[in-house]
Coordinates of C-alpha atoms in Angstrom, one line a residue:
X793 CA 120.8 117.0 83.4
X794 CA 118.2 114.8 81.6
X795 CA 115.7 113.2 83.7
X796 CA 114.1 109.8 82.6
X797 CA 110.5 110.0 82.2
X798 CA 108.8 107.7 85.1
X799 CA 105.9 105.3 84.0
X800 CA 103.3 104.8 86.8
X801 CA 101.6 101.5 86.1
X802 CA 98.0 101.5 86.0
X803 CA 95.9 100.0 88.5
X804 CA 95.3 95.7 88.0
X805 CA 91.6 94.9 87.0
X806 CA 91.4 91.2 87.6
X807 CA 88.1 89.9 87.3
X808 CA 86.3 87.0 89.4
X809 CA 83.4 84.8 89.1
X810 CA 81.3 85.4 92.8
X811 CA 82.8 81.4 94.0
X812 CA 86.4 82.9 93.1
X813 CA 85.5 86.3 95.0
X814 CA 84.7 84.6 98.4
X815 CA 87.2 82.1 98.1
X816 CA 89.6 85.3 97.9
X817 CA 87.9 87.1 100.9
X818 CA 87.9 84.0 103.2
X819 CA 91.4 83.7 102.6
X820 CA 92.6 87.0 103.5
X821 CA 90.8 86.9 106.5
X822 CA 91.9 83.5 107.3
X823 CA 95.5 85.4 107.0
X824 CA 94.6 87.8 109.3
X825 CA 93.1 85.3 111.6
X826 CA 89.7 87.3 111.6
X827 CA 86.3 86.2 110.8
X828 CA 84.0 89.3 109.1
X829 CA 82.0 89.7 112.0
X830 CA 85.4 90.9 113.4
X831 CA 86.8 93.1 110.8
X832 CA 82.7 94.8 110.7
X833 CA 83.2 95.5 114.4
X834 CA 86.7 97.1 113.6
X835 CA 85.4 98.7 111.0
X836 CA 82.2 100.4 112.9
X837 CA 83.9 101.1 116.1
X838 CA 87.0 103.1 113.4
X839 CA 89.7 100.7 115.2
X840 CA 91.5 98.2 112.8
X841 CA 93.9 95.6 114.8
X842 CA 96.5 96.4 112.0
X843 CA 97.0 98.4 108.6
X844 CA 96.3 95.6 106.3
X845 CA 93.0 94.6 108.4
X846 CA 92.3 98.3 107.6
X847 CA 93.0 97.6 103.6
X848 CA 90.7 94.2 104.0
X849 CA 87.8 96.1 104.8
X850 CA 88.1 98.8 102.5
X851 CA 88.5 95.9 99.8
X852 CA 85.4 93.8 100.9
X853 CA 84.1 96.3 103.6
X854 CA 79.8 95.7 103.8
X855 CA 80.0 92.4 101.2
X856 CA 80.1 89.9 103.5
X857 CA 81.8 86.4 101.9

């Protein structure tokens, strides 16, 4: 039995201007219904409301928008 060889893709650079960068933070905490003040206080007390408020502030964690 042959086995196909698996092809990870590579991670996704996609570069921003600083305007295009807090545009894209306010957004996904908009989604989240969370301002940064609230994520920060998730984030210090170790106690995220839900996985991808957890991923947010490992994305944009201490670079306030």
């Amino acid at each position: 039995m042959t086995t196909a060889p698996s092809q990870v893709p590579g991670p996704v650079v996609i570069e921003m201007s600083q305007a295009e960068w807090q545009e894209a933070a306010r957004r996904a905490l908009d989604k989240l219904h969370l301002t940064y003040q609230q994520l920060a206080e998730m984030a210090r007390r170790r106690d995220f409301s839900s996985l991808e408020a957890q991923k947010l502030w490992m994305s944009i964690g201490n670079t306030q928008p």
